[in-house]
Short mmCIF file of C-alpha atoms in Angstrom, two decimals:
data_model
loop_
_atom_site.label_atom_id
_atom_site.label_comp_id
_atom_site.label_asym_id
_atom_site.label_seq_id
_atom_site.Cartn_x
_atom_site.Cartn_y
_atom_site.Cartn_z
CA MET B 14 -69.16 -3.24 -30.36
CA ASP B 15 -69.91 -5.67 -33.22
CA ARG B 16 -69.44 -9.41 -32.98
CA ASP B 17 -65.68 -9.41 -33.98
CA GLY B 18 -65.08 -6.56 -31.59
CA VAL B 19 -66.71 -8.37 -28.67
CA ASP B 20 -64.66 -11.54 -29.72
CA ARG B 21 -61.48 -9.65 -29.68
CA ALA B 22 -62.20 -8.06 -26.27
CA LEU B 23 -63.12 -11.61 -24.83
CA ALA B 24 -59.70 -12.85 -26.21
CA ARG B 25 -57.60 -10.10 -24.82
CA LEU B 26 -59.59 -10.23 -21.39
CA GLY B 27 -59.08 -13.98 -21.16
CA ALA B 28 -55.33 -13.67 -21.90
CA GLU B 29 -55.08 -11.08 -19.17
CA HIS B 30 -57.25 -13.37 -16.80
CA GLU B 31 -54.61 -16.17 -17.47
CA ALA B 32 -51.64 -13.93 -16.90
CA VAL B 33 -52.94 -12.49 -13.67
CA GLU B 34 -53.76 -16.14 -12.50
CA THR B 35 -50.36 -17.25 -13.21
CA SER B 36 -48.93 -14.32 -11.42
CA LEU B 37 -50.93 -14.65 -8.39
CA LEU B 38 -50.38 -18.61 -8.15
CA ALA B 39 -46.56 -17.73 -8.38
CA LEU B 40 -46.88 -15.06 -5.73
CA GLN B 41 -48.67 -17.48 -3.54
CA ASP B 42 -45.92 -20.06 -3.79
CA HIS B 43 -43.18 -17.48 -3.42
CA SER B 44 -40.59 -18.51 -0.78
CA GLY B 45 -40.52 -14.82 0.40
CA ARG B 46 -44.23 -14.82 1.13
CA ARG B 47 -44.21 -18.04 3.21
CA LEU B 48 -41.29 -16.64 5.13
CA LEU B 49 -42.97 -13.65 5.88
CA GLU B 50 -46.33 -15.25 6.92
CA GLY B 51 -44.39 -17.36 9.36
CA ALA B 52 -41.90 -14.87 10.73
CA GLY B 53 -42.03 -12.89 13.88
CA LEU B 54 -41.73 -9.43 12.16
CA THR B 55 -40.88 -6.13 13.69
CA GLY B 56 -40.42 -2.50 12.60
CA VAL B 57 -40.72 -1.62 9.08
CA THR B 58 -41.09 -5.02 7.64
CA LYS B 59 -44.33 -5.61 9.99
CA GLU B 60 -45.77 -2.51 8.84
CA ARG B 61 -45.25 -2.96 5.16
CA TRP B 62 -46.21 -6.83 5.34
CA ALA B 63 -49.49 -6.11 6.96
CA GLU B 64 -50.25 -3.71 3.92
CA ALA B 65 -48.84 -6.17 1.49
CA ASP B 66 -50.91 -9.05 2.98
CA ALA B 67 -54.14 -7.06 2.93
CA ALA B 68 -53.38 -6.01 -0.77
CA ILE B 69 -52.98 -9.85 -1.57
CA THR B 70 -56.32 -10.53 -0.09
CA ARG B 71 -58.06 -7.76 -2.03
CA LEU B 72 -56.11 -9.00 -5.30
CA TRP B 73 -57.66 -12.20 -4.83
CA ARG B 74 -61.27 -10.79 -4.17
CA TYR B 75 -60.70 -8.57 -7.36
CA PHE B 76 -59.49 -11.61 -9.22
CA ASP B 77 -62.72 -13.74 -8.16
CA ALA B 78 -64.94 -10.70 -9.21
CA TYR B 79 -62.86 -10.36 -12.73
CA SER B 80 -63.24 -14.16 -13.13
CA GLY B 81 -67.07 -13.93 -12.52
CA ALA B 82 -67.62 -11.14 -14.79
CA LEU B 83 -65.63 -12.60 -17.65
CA GLY B 84 -67.38 -15.87 -17.26
CA ALA B 85 -70.85 -14.06 -17.34
CA ALA B 86 -69.78 -12.31 -20.62
CA ARG B 87 -68.56 -15.61 -22.10
CA GLU B 88 -71.98 -17.28 -21.50
CA ILE B 89 -73.76 -14.46 -23.09
CA ARG B 90 -71.54 -14.83 -26.17
CA GLU B 91 -71.93 -18.60 -26.32
CA ARG B 92 -75.69 -18.27 -26.56
CA ARG B 93 -75.68 -17.87 -30.28
CA ARG B 94 -73.11 -17.94 -33.09
CA TRP B 95 -74.47 -14.71 -34.26
CA PRO B 96 -75.42 -12.53 -31.25
CA SER B 97 -78.53 -10.36 -31.59
CA ARG B 98 -78.47 -6.62 -31.06
CA GLU B 99 -79.62 -6.90 -27.44
CA ASP B 100 -76.70 -9.35 -26.69
CA LEU B 101 -74.13 -6.96 -28.43
CA VAL B 102 -75.39 -4.14 -26.25
CA GLU B 103 -75.34 -6.10 -23.18
CA LEU B 104 -71.89 -7.46 -24.03
CA THR B 105 -70.53 -4.02 -24.76
CA ASP B 106 -71.94 -2.93 -21.35
CA ARG B 107 -70.23 -5.81 -19.53
CA LEU B 108 -66.89 -5.57 -21.26
CA ARG B 109 -66.48 -1.79 -21.21
CA GLY B 110 -68.78 -0.42 -18.69
CA PRO B 111 -68.19 -0.14 -14.92
CA GLY B 112 -70.24 -3.44 -14.41
CA VAL B 113 -68.16 -5.15 -11.82
CA MET B 114 -69.10 -4.35 -8.21
CA ILE B 115 -66.85 -5.45 -5.31
CA SER B 116 -68.28 -5.09 -1.77
CA GLY B 117 -66.31 -5.35 1.56
CA ALA B 118 -62.81 -4.66 -0.20
CA ALA B 119 -62.60 -1.00 0.67
CA VAL B 120 -59.68 0.46 2.81
CA GLU B 121 -59.82 3.30 5.01
CA GLY B 122 -61.10 6.39 3.46
CA VAL B 123 -62.61 4.33 0.34
CA PRO B 124 -66.28 3.50 0.08
CA LEU B 125 -67.47 0.18 1.19
CA ALA B 126 -68.50 -0.85 -2.24
CA GLU B 127 -66.31 -0.27 -5.46
CA ARG B 128 -67.48 -0.32 -9.13
CA PHE B 129 -64.77 -0.96 -11.82
CA SER B 130 -64.82 -1.92 -15.57
CA LEU B 131 -62.76 -4.95 -16.58
CA ALA B 132 -59.97 -2.88 -17.78
CA GLU B 133 -59.98 -0.91 -14.77
CA LEU B 134 -59.99 -3.90 -12.49
CA VAL B 135 -56.94 -5.34 -14.59
CA SER B 136 -55.06 -2.10 -13.86
CA ARG B 137 -55.90 -2.27 -10.26
CA MET B 138 -54.99 -5.73 -9.78
CA ASN B 139 -51.47 -5.04 -11.48
CA GLU B 140 -50.86 -2.13 -9.21
CA LEU B 141 -51.58 -4.27 -6.06
CA TYR B 142 -49.63 -7.14 -7.62
CA ALA B 143 -46.62 -4.93 -8.05
CA SER B 144 -46.76 -3.39 -4.47
CA SER B 145 -47.11 -6.62 -2.89
CA LEU B 146 -44.47 -8.28 -4.89
CA ASP B 147 -41.95 -5.59 -4.22
CA VAL B 148 -42.39 -6.38 -0.33
CA VAL B 149 -42.01 -10.04 -1.12
CA VAL B 150 -38.85 -9.79 -3.29
CA ALA B 151 -37.30 -7.37 -0.98
CA ALA B 152 -37.63 -9.34 2.06
CA ASP B 153 -36.54 -12.57 0.31
CA SER B 154 -33.34 -10.95 -1.26
CA VAL B 155 -32.24 -9.76 2.21
CA TRP B 156 -32.88 -13.12 3.77
CA SER B 157 -31.17 -14.62 0.88
CA ALA B 158 -28.15 -12.52 1.27
CA LEU B 159 -27.46 -11.55 4.73
CA PRO B 160 -28.00 -14.36 7.00
CA ALA B 161 -25.89 -16.77 5.26
CA ARG B 162 -22.97 -14.21 5.11
CA ILE B 163 -23.36 -13.35 8.78
CA ASP B 164 -22.97 -17.18 9.47
CA LEU B 165 -20.01 -17.36 7.40
CA LEU B 166 -18.46 -14.61 9.15
CA SER B 167 -19.69 -15.82 12.62
CA ALA B 168 -17.74 -19.03 11.71
CA GLU B 169 -14.51 -17.04 10.85
CA LEU B 170 -15.05 -15.04 13.99
CA HIS B 171 -15.07 -18.44 16.12
CA ARG B 172 -11.67 -19.63 14.42
CA THR B 173 -10.26 -16.12 15.03
CA ARG B 174 -11.39 -16.14 18.66
CA ALA B 175 -9.83 -19.64 19.06
CA LEU B 176 -6.54 -18.61 17.64
CA ALA B 177 -6.60 -15.37 19.64
CA HIS B 178 -7.06 -17.32 22.98
CA SER B 179 -4.07 -19.53 22.08
CA VAL B 180 -1.71 -16.45 22.19
CA GLY B 181 -3.33 -14.69 24.96
CA VAL B 182 -5.48 -12.22 23.44
CA ARG B 183 -8.41 -12.19 25.60
CA PRO B 184 -11.11 -9.62 26.69
CA GLY B 185 -9.80 -7.39 29.40
CA GLU B 186 -6.23 -8.14 28.55
CA HIS B 187 -5.88 -6.95 25.11
CA PRO B 188 -7.76 -4.51 22.92
CA SER B 189 -8.22 -7.08 20.14
CA GLY B 190 -9.85 -9.36 22.78
CA ASP B 191 -12.23 -6.56 23.35
CA ASP B 192 -12.79 -6.13 19.73
CA LEU B 193 -13.68 -9.68 19.27
CA GLU B 194 -16.28 -9.53 21.93
CA ALA B 195 -17.80 -6.27 20.44
CA ILE B 196 -17.82 -8.13 16.91
CA THR B 197 -19.64 -10.99 18.29
CA ALA B 198 -22.31 -9.08 20.02
CA GLU B 199 -22.69 -6.98 16.80
CA LEU B 200 -23.07 -10.12 14.53
CA ALA B 201 -25.69 -11.57 16.85
CA ASP B 202 -27.65 -8.46 17.01
CA LEU B 203 -27.48 -7.87 13.26
CA ARG B 204 -28.75 -11.38 12.50
CA ALA B 205 -31.68 -11.05 14.75
CA ARG B 206 -32.50 -7.79 13.19
CA VAL B 207 -32.13 -9.24 9.65
CA ILE B 208 -34.42 -12.05 10.52
CA GLU B 209 -37.10 -9.52 12.28
CA ASP B 210 -37.00 -6.69 9.98
CA PRO B 211 -35.33 -7.46 6.77
CA LEU B 212 -36.87 -4.47 4.95
CA ALA B 213 -34.74 -2.24 7.46
CA PHE B 214 -31.76 -3.67 5.39
CA TRP B 215 -33.27 -2.86 1.96
CA PHE B 216 -31.72 -0.06 0.01
CA ALA B 217 -34.20 1.24 -2.61
CA VAL B 218 -32.70 2.39 -6.07
CA ALA B 219 -35.00 5.04 -7.52
CA GLY B 220 -36.00 4.35 -11.28
CA SER B 221 -35.54 0.58 -11.06
CA SER B 222 -37.88 -1.49 -12.88
CA ALA B 223 -37.09 -4.64 -11.27
CA PRO B 224 -39.43 -6.31 -8.68
CA GLY B 225 -38.15 -4.70 -5.16
CA GLY B 226 -36.31 -1.96 -7.01
CA GLY B 227 -33.05 -1.87 -4.95
CA ARG B 228 -30.46 -4.24 -3.10
CA PRO B 229 -29.62 -5.47 0.35
CA ASP B 230 -27.89 -2.82 2.48
CA THR B 231 -24.77 -4.63 3.75
CA GLY B 232 -23.09 -1.62 5.57
CA ARG B 233 -23.22 -3.12 9.05
CA TYR B 234 -22.03 -6.44 7.99
CA ASP B 235 -19.26 -4.85 5.76
CA ARG B 236 -18.08 -2.80 8.98
CA ALA B 237 -18.07 -5.88 11.20
CA ALA B 238 -16.18 -7.96 8.35
CA ARG B 239 -13.62 -5.27 8.33
CA ALA B 240 -13.24 -5.06 11.92
CA LEU B 241 -12.79 -8.81 12.14
CA GLU B 242 -10.18 -8.56 9.44
CA ASP B 243 -8.25 -5.79 11.50
CA VAL B 244 -8.38 -8.26 14.60
CA ARG B 245 -7.16 -11.31 12.53
CA ARG B 246 -4.13 -9.21 11.34
CA GLU B 247 -3.38 -8.22 14.82
CA VAL B 248 -3.58 -11.91 16.15
CA GLU B 249 -1.46 -13.15 13.25
CA ALA B 250 1.03 -10.51 14.18
CA VAL B 251 0.94 -11.84 17.78
CA LEU B 252 1.33 -15.33 16.48
CA ALA B 253 4.35 -14.33 14.43
CA VAL B 254 5.85 -12.82 17.41
CA ARG B 255 5.50 -16.39 19.33
CA GLN B 256 7.00 -18.00 16.48
CA ASP B 257 10.18 -15.74 16.06
CA ALA B 258 10.40 -14.08 19.52
CA GLU B 259 13.68 -15.83 20.38
CA GLN B 260 15.40 -14.73 17.21
CA ARG B 261 14.06 -11.09 17.68
CA LEU B 262 15.27 -11.16 21.24
CA ILE B 263 18.79 -12.35 19.95
CA GLY B 264 18.91 -9.77 17.49
CA LEU B 265 17.88 -6.97 20.03
CA ARG B 266 20.57 -8.09 22.36
CA ASP B 267 23.24 -7.90 19.61
CA VAL B 268 22.12 -4.37 18.56
CA LEU B 269 22.40 -3.07 22.01
CA SER B 270 25.72 -4.92 22.72
CA ARG B 271 27.08 -3.12 19.38
CA ALA B 272 25.85 0.08 20.81
CA ASP B 273 27.45 -0.46 24.24
CA ARG B 274 30.81 -1.42 22.38
CA THR B 275 30.38 1.67 20.15
CA LEU B 276 29.98 3.96 23.12
CA ALA B 277 32.93 2.35 24.93
CA GLU B 278 35.15 2.96 21.74
CA ALA B 279 33.90 6.47 21.84
CA ARG B 280 34.67 6.97 25.50
CA LEU B 281 38.43 5.71 24.83
CA ALA B 282 38.70 7.71 21.80
CA ARG B 283 37.63 10.95 23.66
CA GLY B 284 40.41 10.19 26.20
CA GLU B 285 42.83 9.91 23.23
CA VAL B 286 41.55 13.10 21.53
CA LEU B 287 42.01 14.91 24.76
CA ALA B 288 45.51 13.70 25.18
CA LYS B 289 46.97 14.24 21.59
CA ILE B 290 44.81 16.96 20.29
CA ALA B 291 45.27 20.64 22.04
CA ALA B 292 42.57 23.22 22.16
CA SER B 293 40.01 20.93 20.73
CA GLU B 294 36.26 20.74 21.75
CA VAL B 295 35.50 17.22 21.97
CA PRO B 296 31.71 16.23 22.98
CA ALA B 297 30.81 14.17 25.86
CA VAL B 298 29.78 10.62 25.53
CA SER B 299 26.73 9.26 27.22
CA GLY B 300 26.51 6.06 29.21
CA PRO B 301 24.82 2.78 28.24
CA PRO B 302 21.19 2.58 27.58
CA THR B 303 20.05 0.98 30.92
CA VAL B 304 16.42 1.74 30.23
CA LEU B 305 16.52 -0.41 27.00
CA GLN B 306 18.20 -3.01 28.84
CA GLU B 307 15.50 -3.18 31.52
CA GLN B 308 12.83 -3.35 28.88
CA LEU B 309 14.69 -6.15 27.10
CA SER B 310 14.69 -8.06 30.24
CA ALA B 311 10.95 -7.42 30.66
CA ALA B 312 10.63 -8.60 27.05
CA ALA B 313 12.22 -11.84 27.95
CA GLU B 314 10.07 -12.38 30.93
CA TYR B 315 6.93 -12.01 28.74
CA ARG B 316 8.19 -14.72 26.57
CA ARG B 317 8.74 -16.96 29.21
CA ARG B 318 5.30 -16.58 30.72
CA ALA B 319 3.90 -16.84 27.01
CA GLN B 320 2.34 -13.25 27.24
CA TRP B 321 2.53 -12.87 23.47
CA HIS B 322 0.17 -10.02 23.25
CA ARG B 323 2.23 -7.91 25.62
CA LEU B 324 5.53 -8.99 24.19
CA SER B 325 4.44 -7.98 20.41
CA PRO B 326 4.23 -4.24 21.10
CA LEU B 327 7.09 -4.18 23.30
CA LEU B 328 9.31 -5.88 20.75
CA GLU B 329 8.22 -3.55 18.13
CA SER B 330 9.19 -0.53 20.29
CA LEU B 331 12.51 -2.06 21.28
CA GLU B 332 13.64 -2.75 17.82
CA GLU B 333 12.91 0.82 16.64
CA ARG B 334 14.77 2.34 19.84
CA ALA B 335 17.61 -0.08 19.61
CA GLY B 336 18.32 0.86 16.20
CA GLU B 337 18.00 4.55 17.09
CA GLU B 338 20.60 3.88 19.93
CA LEU B 339 23.18 2.18 17.65
CA ARG B 340 22.98 4.98 15.20
CA ARG B 341 23.47 7.63 18.09
CA ALA B 342 26.34 5.70 19.26
CA ARG B 343 28.01 5.62 15.92
CA GLU B 344 27.29 9.39 15.53
CA SER B 345 28.96 9.97 18.68
CA LEU B 346 32.09 8.00 17.78
CA THR B 347 32.27 10.05 14.57
CA ALA B 348 32.03 13.17 16.50
CA VAL B 349 34.68 12.25 19.02
CA THR B 350 37.17 10.92 16.51
CA ALA B 351 36.89 13.88 14.19
CA PRO B 352 39.87 15.75 15.27
CA LEU B 353 42.12 12.64 14.93
CA ALA B 354 40.60 12.33 11.34
CA VAL B 355 41.63 15.85 10.55
CA ARG B 356 45.18 15.23 11.89
CA ALA B 357 45.36 12.05 9.67
CA GLU B 358 44.26 14.03 6.72
CA LEU B 359 46.96 16.66 7.23
CA ARG B 360 49.59 14.13 7.67
CA GLY B 361 48.46 12.54 4.45
CA ARG B 362 48.46 15.63 2.61
CA LEU B 363 51.86 16.72 3.84
CA ASP B 364 53.46 13.32 2.75
CA ALA B 365 51.79 13.81 -0.52
CA TYR B 366 53.37 17.22 -1.27
CA LYS B 367 56.62 15.83 -0.12
CA ALA B 368 56.60 13.06 -2.65
CA LYS B 369 55.53 15.62 -5.34
CA VAL B 370 58.55 17.76 -4.47
CA ALA B 371 60.76 14.78 -4.58
CA ARG B 372 59.45 13.75 -7.85
CA LEU B 373 60.23 17.18 -9.39
CA GLY B 374 63.73 17.19 -8.06
CA MET B 375 63.38 19.99 -5.40
CA ALA B 376 63.96 17.87 -2.18
CA GLU B 377 67.02 19.65 -1.51
CA ASP B 378 65.56 23.12 -1.37
CA PRO B 379 66.37 24.60 1.82
CA LEU B 380 62.91 26.70 2.15
CA LEU B 381 60.84 23.65 1.44
CA MET B 382 62.98 21.38 3.86
CA GLU B 383 62.56 24.01 6.63
CA ARG B 384 58.71 24.28 6.21
CA TYR B 385 58.35 20.45 5.96
CA ASP B 386 60.17 19.92 9.00
CA THR B 387 58.16 22.47 10.79
CA ALA B 388 54.78 21.08 9.71
CA ARG B 389 55.94 17.54 10.43
CA ARG B 390 57.17 18.49 14.17
CA MET B 391 53.68 19.87 14.62
CA LEU B 392 51.66 16.97 13.46
CA TRP B 393 53.61 14.30 15.05
CA SER B 394 53.96 15.96 18.40
CA ALA B 395 51.51 15.52 21.39
CA PRO B 396 49.33 17.35 22.07
CA CYS B 397 48.92 18.56 18.53
CA ASP B 398 47.63 22.00 17.78
CA LEU B 399 45.49 21.29 14.84
CA ARG B 400 45.08 25.03 13.84
CA ALA B 401 48.88 25.87 13.75
CA ALA B 402 49.55 22.44 12.11
CA GLU B 403 47.19 23.18 9.40
CA GLN B 404 48.75 26.66 8.77
CA ALA B 405 52.06 24.97 8.75
CA VAL B 406 51.00 22.33 5.96
CA LEU B 407 49.36 25.31 3.97
CA ARG B 408 52.67 27.39 4.20
CA TYR B 409 54.49 24.30 2.92
CA GLN B 410 51.92 24.03 0.06
CA TRP B 411 52.37 27.72 -0.87
CA ALA B 412 56.12 27.42 -0.77
CA THR B 413 55.94 24.41 -3.13
CA ALA B 414 53.51 26.06 -5.45
CA GLU B 415 55.73 29.26 -5.63
CA ALA B 416 59.04 27.06 -6.39
CA LEU B 417 57.56 25.09 -9.17
CA PRO B 418 57.62 28.19 -11.81
CA ALA B 419 61.39 28.74 -11.08
CA GLN B 420 62.21 25.06 -11.22
CA ARG B 421 60.21 24.81 -14.51
CA GLN B 422 62.12 27.93 -15.84
CA ASP B 423 65.51 26.37 -14.88
CA GLN B 424 64.52 23.26 -16.52
CA HIS B 425 63.36 25.13 -19.72
CA ASN B 426 66.85 26.99 -19.82
CA GLN B 427 68.78 23.71 -19.42
CA GLN B 428 66.71 22.14 -22.18
CA ASP B 429 67.75 25.22 -24.35
CA ARG B 430 71.39 24.95 -23.60
CA GLN B 431 71.26 21.23 -24.23
CA ASP B 432 69.44 21.72 -27.73
CA ARG B 433 72.06 24.52 -28.61
CA GLN B 434 75.02 22.12 -27.89
CA ASP B 435 73.35 19.46 -29.74
CA ARG B 436 72.96 21.65 -32.98
CA GLN B 437 76.55 22.76 -32.51
CA ASP B 438 77.74 19.10 -32.28
CA ARG B 439 75.79 18.19 -35.42
CA GLN B 440 77.34 21.04 -37.35
CA ASP B 441 80.90 20.25 -36.22
CA GLN B 442 80.43 16.55 -37.41
CA GLN B 443 79.04 17.90 -40.67
CA ASP B 444 81.97 20.27 -41.30
CA ARG B 445 84.38 17.43 -40.73
CA GLN B 446 82.69 15.13 -43.01
CA ASP B 447 82.88 17.87 -45.90
CA GLN B 448 86.55 18.46 -45.31
CA GLN B 449 87.39 14.86 -45.69
CA GLY B 450 85.36 14.81 -49.00
CA ARG B 451 87.50 17.57 -50.46
CA GLN B 452 91.16 16.08 -49.99
CA PRO B 453 92.95 14.54 -53.28
CA VAL B 454 93.31 10.70 -53.54
CA ARG B 455 97.04 9.64 -53.84
CA GLU B 456 97.83 7.00 -56.39
CA TRP B 457 100.92 4.74 -55.45
CA PRO B 458 103.20 3.48 -58.31
CA ASP B 459 102.99 -0.19 -59.30
CA GLY B 460 105.63 -2.69 -58.25
CA PRO B 461 108.37 -3.94 -60.40
CA ARG B 462 107.28 -6.21 -63.17
CA GLU B 463 108.75 -9.56 -64.16
CA GLY B 464 111.66 -9.16 -66.56
CA ASP B 465 112.82 -5.74 -65.21
CA ALA B 466 116.72 -5.44 -64.55
#
């Protein structure tokens, strides 16, 4: 190299020396490195930190050798303003050749002495720095993210446990109490593992150029948080039961009372149907829901003893079954009273056709009167044969339908006769007026005038 080339190489190597020194000092002061040095590490983190710590030690040894070689080259260059040929040859050898000897820095499988050029030494230091920084950044990221979040979740767990105990949700007595104990143990173990082995909770991302190249793995934390949220909702549901248990019990008693009254009404209606309707299949009516009444008494006892965790599922089951019982009672009443509804419909239909017949002026028709009386006698007798009564009503309907055309024809003929009579009357009146117009007008003589004898 000539003088300018030597100066440029020294300037470049000096800038790299300054950059490496700055990076090494930042790594030395990194909070993650200090935590790693003082922590009782286990597992993956212990193995990787041992390698990274050895790499940092070699990195400083390489940097010291690099500083010494760069300083010696600078001394040679500073001897003369215009270096001699021998100086240029020596500087070229020092700046470009493998003239840096490092002993005692070898690892397993590598010779005890290593020889590098300054450029190779910079590249090697960059590799060691990058691998060491990855370990430090990854551990620091996990420690920065997970322990604080675990502590916040533990505080929420403490509040939830206190609320759960206030409503009787305890381990061995309620599933949610057992879940709280499991979450407590999980968070304690998770925090200890994160402190001892943070790199076990590091998720590496391929192709990332950022230091560490990944993100904290929060899978176990997220599962614990979801489990705690489920328990919290369950505890809040039990708390809601404590707050509105009395109203819900009153509502259940009302629903079951209505079901009992409806069933009683259905039993009375069944007796009425059997007495008033002949040859009818009337379904049987079940008795009152004694099992639900017993469970309702148990729910009231749970409330009296403040056993909210047992009362909550029982109330939900009772509300569902009481609603079903009320629907069943109403369906039973509807099924039992169906024959009475059919009879009422037939009575209404018979009266409607009678009114129609009267409106059309056929109330005195003998056939219609006879069939109406027959149908009415069947519908208003007890027991009523619905099938025979329905046939009687249908016969009355058919007779009415057959009588309508004849009645309409009579009305049409009567209207024709009336129209002809009206036309004849108008013609006679016109003739009379014409005859009066043709008679002569008689003139009467004047009376006597004044002076006539």
